[in-house]
PDB file of C-alpha atoms in Angstrom:
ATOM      1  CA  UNK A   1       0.000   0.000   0.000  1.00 52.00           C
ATOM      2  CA  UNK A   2       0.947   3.440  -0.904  1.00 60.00           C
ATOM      3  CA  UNK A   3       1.829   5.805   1.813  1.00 59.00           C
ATOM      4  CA  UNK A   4      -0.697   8.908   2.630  1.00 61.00           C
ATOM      5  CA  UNK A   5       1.268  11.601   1.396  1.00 60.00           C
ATOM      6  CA  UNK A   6      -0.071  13.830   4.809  1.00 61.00           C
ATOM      7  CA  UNK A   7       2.119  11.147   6.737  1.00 60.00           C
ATOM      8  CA  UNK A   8       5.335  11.705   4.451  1.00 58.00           C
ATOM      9  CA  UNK A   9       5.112  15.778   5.401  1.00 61.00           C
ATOM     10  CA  UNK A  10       5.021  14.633   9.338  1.00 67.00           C
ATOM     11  CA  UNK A  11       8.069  12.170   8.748  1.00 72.00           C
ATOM     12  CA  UNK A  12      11.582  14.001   8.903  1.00 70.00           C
ATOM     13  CA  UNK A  13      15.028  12.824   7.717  1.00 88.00           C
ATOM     14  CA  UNK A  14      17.640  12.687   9.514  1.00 90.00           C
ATOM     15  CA  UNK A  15      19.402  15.396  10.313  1.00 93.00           C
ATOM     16  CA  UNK A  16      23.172  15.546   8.627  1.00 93.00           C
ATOM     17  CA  UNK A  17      24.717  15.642  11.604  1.00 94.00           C
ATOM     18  CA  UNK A  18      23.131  13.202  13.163  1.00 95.00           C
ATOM     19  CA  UNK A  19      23.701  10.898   9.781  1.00 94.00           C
ATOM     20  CA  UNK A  20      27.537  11.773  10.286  1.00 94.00           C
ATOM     21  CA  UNK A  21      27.607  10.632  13.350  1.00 95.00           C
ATOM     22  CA  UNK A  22      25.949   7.562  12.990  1.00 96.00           C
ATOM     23  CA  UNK A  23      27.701   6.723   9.903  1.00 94.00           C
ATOM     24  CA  UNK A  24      31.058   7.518  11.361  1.00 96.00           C
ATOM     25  CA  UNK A  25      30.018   5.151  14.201  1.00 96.00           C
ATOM     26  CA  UNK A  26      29.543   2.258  11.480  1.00 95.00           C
ATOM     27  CA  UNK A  27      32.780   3.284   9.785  1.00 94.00           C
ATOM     28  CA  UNK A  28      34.764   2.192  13.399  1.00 96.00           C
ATOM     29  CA  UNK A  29      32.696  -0.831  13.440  1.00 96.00           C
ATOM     30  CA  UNK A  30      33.146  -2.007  10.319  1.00 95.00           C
ATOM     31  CA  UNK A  31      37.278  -0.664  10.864  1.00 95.00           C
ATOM     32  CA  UNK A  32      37.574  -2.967  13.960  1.00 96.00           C
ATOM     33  CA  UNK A  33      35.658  -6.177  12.420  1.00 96.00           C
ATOM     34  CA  UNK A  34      37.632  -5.924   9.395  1.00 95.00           C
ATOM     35  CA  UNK A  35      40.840  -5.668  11.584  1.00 96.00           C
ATOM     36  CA  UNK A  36      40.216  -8.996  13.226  1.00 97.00           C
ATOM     37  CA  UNK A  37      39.422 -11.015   9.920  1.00 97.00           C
ATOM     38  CA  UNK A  38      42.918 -11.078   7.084  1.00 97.00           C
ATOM     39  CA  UNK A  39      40.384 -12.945   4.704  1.00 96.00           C
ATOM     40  CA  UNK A  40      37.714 -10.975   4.393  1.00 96.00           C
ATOM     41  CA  UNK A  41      40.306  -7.806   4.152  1.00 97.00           C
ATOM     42  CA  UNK A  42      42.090  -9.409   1.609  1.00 98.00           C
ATOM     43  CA  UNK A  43      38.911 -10.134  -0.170  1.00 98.00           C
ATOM     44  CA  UNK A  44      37.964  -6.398   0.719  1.00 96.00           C
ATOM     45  CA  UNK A  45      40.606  -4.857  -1.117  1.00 96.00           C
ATOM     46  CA  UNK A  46      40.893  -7.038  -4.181  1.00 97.00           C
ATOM     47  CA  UNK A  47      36.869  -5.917  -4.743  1.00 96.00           C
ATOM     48  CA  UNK A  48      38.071  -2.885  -5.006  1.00 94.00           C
ATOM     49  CA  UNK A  49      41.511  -3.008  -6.995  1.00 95.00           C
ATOM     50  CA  UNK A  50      39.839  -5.057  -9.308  1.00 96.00           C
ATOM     51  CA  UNK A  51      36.659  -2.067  -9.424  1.00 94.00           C
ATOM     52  CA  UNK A  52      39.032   0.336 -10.663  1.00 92.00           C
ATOM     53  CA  UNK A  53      40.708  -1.715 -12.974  1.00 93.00           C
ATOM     54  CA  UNK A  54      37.815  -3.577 -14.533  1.00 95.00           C
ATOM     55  CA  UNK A  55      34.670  -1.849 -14.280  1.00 92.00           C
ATOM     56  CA  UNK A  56      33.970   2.261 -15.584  1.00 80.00           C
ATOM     57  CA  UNK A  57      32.729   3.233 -12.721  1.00 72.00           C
ATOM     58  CA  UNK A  58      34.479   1.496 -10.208  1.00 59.00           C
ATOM     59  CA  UNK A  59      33.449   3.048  -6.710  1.00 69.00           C
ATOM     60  CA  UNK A  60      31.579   0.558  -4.885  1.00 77.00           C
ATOM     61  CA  UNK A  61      33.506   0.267  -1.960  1.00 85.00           C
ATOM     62  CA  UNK A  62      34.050   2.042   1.197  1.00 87.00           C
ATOM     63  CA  UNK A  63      37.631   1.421   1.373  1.00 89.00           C
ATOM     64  CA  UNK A  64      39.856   4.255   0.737  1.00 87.00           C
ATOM     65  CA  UNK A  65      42.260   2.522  -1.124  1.00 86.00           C
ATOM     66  CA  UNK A  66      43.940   4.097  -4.910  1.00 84.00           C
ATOM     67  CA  UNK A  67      44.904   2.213  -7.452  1.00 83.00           C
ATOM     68  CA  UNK A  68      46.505   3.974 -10.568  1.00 82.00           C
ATOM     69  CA  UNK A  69      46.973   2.574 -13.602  1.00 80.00           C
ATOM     70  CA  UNK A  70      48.393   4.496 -16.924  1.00 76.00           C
ATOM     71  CA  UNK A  71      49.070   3.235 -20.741  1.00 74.00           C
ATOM     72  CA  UNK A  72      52.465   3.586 -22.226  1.00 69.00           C
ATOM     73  CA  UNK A  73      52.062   4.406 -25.747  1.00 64.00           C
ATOM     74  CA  UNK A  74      53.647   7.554 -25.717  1.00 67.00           C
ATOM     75  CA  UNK A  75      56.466   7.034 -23.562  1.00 70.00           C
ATOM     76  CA  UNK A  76      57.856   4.368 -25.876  1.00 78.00           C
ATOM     77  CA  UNK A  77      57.075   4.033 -29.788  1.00 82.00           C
ATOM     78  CA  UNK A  78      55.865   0.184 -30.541  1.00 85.00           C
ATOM     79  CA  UNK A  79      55.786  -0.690 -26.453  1.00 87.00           C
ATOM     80  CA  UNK A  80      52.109  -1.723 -27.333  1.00 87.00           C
ATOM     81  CA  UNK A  81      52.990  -3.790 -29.848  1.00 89.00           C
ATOM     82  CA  UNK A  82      55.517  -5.578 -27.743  1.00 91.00           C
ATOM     83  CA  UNK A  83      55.534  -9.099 -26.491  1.00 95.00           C
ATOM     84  CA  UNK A  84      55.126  -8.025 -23.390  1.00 93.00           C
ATOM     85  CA  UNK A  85      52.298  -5.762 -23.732  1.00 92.00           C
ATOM     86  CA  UNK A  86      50.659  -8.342 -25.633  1.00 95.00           C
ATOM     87  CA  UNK A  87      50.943 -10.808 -22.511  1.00 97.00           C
ATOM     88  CA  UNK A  88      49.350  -8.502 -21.020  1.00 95.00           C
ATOM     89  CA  UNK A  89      46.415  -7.542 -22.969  1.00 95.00           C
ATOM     90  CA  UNK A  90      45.939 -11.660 -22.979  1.00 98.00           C
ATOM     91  CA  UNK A  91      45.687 -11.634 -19.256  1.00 98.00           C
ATOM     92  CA  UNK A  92      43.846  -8.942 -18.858  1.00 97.00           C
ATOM     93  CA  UNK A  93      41.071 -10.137 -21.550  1.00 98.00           C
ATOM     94  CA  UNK A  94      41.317 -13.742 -19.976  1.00 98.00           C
ATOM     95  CA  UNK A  95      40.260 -11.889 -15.979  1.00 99.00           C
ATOM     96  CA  UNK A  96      37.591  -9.681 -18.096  1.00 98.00           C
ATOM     97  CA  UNK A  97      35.978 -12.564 -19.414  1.00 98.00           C
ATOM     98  CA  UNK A  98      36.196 -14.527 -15.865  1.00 98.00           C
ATOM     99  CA  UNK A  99      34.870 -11.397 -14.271  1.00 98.00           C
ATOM    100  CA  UNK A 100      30.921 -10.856 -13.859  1.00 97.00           C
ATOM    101  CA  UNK A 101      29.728  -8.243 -16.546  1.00 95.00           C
ATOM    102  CA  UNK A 102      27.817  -5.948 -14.157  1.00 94.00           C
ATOM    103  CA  UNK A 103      30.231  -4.693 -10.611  1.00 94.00           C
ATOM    104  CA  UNK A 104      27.355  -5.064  -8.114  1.00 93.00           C
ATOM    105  CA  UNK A 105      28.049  -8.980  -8.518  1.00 96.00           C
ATOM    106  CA  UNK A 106      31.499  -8.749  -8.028  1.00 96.00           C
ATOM    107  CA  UNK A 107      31.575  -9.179  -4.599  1.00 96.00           C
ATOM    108  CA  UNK A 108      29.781 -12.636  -4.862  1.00 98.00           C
ATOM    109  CA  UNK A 109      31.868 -13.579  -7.448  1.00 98.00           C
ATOM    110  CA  UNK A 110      35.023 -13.174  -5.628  1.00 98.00           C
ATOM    111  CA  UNK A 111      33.501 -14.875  -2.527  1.00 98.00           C
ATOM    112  CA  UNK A 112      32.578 -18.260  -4.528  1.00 98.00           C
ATOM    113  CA  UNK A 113      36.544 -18.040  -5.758  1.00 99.00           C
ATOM    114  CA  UNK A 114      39.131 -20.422  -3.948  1.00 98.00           C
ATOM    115  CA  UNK A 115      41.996 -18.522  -2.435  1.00 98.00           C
ATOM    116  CA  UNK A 116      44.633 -19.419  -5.598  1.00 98.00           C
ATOM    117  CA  UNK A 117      42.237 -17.898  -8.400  1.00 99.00           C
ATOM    118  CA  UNK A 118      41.781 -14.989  -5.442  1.00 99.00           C
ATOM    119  CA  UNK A 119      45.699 -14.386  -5.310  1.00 98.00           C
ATOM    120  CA  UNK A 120      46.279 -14.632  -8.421  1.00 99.00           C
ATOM    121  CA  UNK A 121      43.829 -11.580  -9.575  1.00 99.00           C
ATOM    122  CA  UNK A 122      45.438  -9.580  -6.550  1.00 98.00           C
ATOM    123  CA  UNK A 123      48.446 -10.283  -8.326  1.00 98.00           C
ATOM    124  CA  UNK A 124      47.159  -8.966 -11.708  1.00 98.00           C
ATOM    125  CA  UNK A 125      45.594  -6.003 -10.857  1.00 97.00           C
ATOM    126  CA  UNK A 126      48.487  -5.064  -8.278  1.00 96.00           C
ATOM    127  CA  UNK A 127      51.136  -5.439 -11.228  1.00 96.00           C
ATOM    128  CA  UNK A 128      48.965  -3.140 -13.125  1.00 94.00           C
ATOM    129  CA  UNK A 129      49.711  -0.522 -10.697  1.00 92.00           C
ATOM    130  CA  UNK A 130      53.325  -0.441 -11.515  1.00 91.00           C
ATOM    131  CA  UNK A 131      54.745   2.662 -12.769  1.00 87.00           C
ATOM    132  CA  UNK A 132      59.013   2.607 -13.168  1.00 83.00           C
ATOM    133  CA  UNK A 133      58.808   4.922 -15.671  1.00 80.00           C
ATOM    134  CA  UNK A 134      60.976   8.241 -14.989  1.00 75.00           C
ATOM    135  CA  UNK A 135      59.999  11.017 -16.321  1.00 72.00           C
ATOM    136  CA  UNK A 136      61.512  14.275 -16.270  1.00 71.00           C
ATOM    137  CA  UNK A 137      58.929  16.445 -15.012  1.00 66.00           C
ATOM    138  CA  UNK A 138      57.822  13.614 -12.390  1.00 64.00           C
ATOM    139  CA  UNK A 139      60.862  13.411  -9.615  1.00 63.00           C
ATOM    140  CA  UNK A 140      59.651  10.794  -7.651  1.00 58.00           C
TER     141      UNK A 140
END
């Protein structure tokens, strides 16, 4: 049933504050259960590497965590045609296509996956993070 609309008017949000507080309880909460439990950590932050890497808009998660990930082209004429690149356009097809086509059953996905498959994404979308390259405008 469809609610009267003269109730709606008499029903308030929640105040921002009071939504920032409550929220920033959770946050601890969900800080100190996810500080007792490696796996589900692990699992936490390979969701969302592999968000940013695979899907467009890949935000999904609370964690805080930044994965970077740049092309080469220009730094290096024929680097994309290179064996190497090519590797790694295999790989990263061959995770795509394992992958589940829409993000919000990502998280399920991952969860059904033993811990080898697991690792071995982590270690794919980790190495994608890699950036060696010096530049002369970038002194890192």
């Amino acid at each position: 049933p469809l609610a009267d609309p003269e109730e709606d008017d008499r029903i308030s949000p929640i105040s921002d504050r009071l939504m920032t507080e409550l929220t920033a309880h959770r946050t601890l909460g969900l800080r100190q259960a996810l500080g007792g439990n490696p796996d589900i950590a692990f699992l936490a932050a390979l969701h969302a590497f592999t968000l940013k890497i695979f899907y467009q808009y890949g935000s999904d998660s609370c964690l805080e965590l930044d994965l970077k990930s740049v092309s080469f082209g220009a730094q290096a004429p024929g680097l994309n045609d290179s064996t190497c690149a090519q590797a790694i356009r295999v790989r990263h097809d061959d995770w795509a296509n394992a992958l589940p086509k829409e993000a919000t059953d990502l998280w399920d996905a991952l969860r059904g996956w033993d811990r080898d498959r697991q690792a071995a994404l982590f270690a794919y979308v980790v190495s994608m993070s890699v950036n060696a390259v010096h530049e002369a405008w970038n002194r890192r």
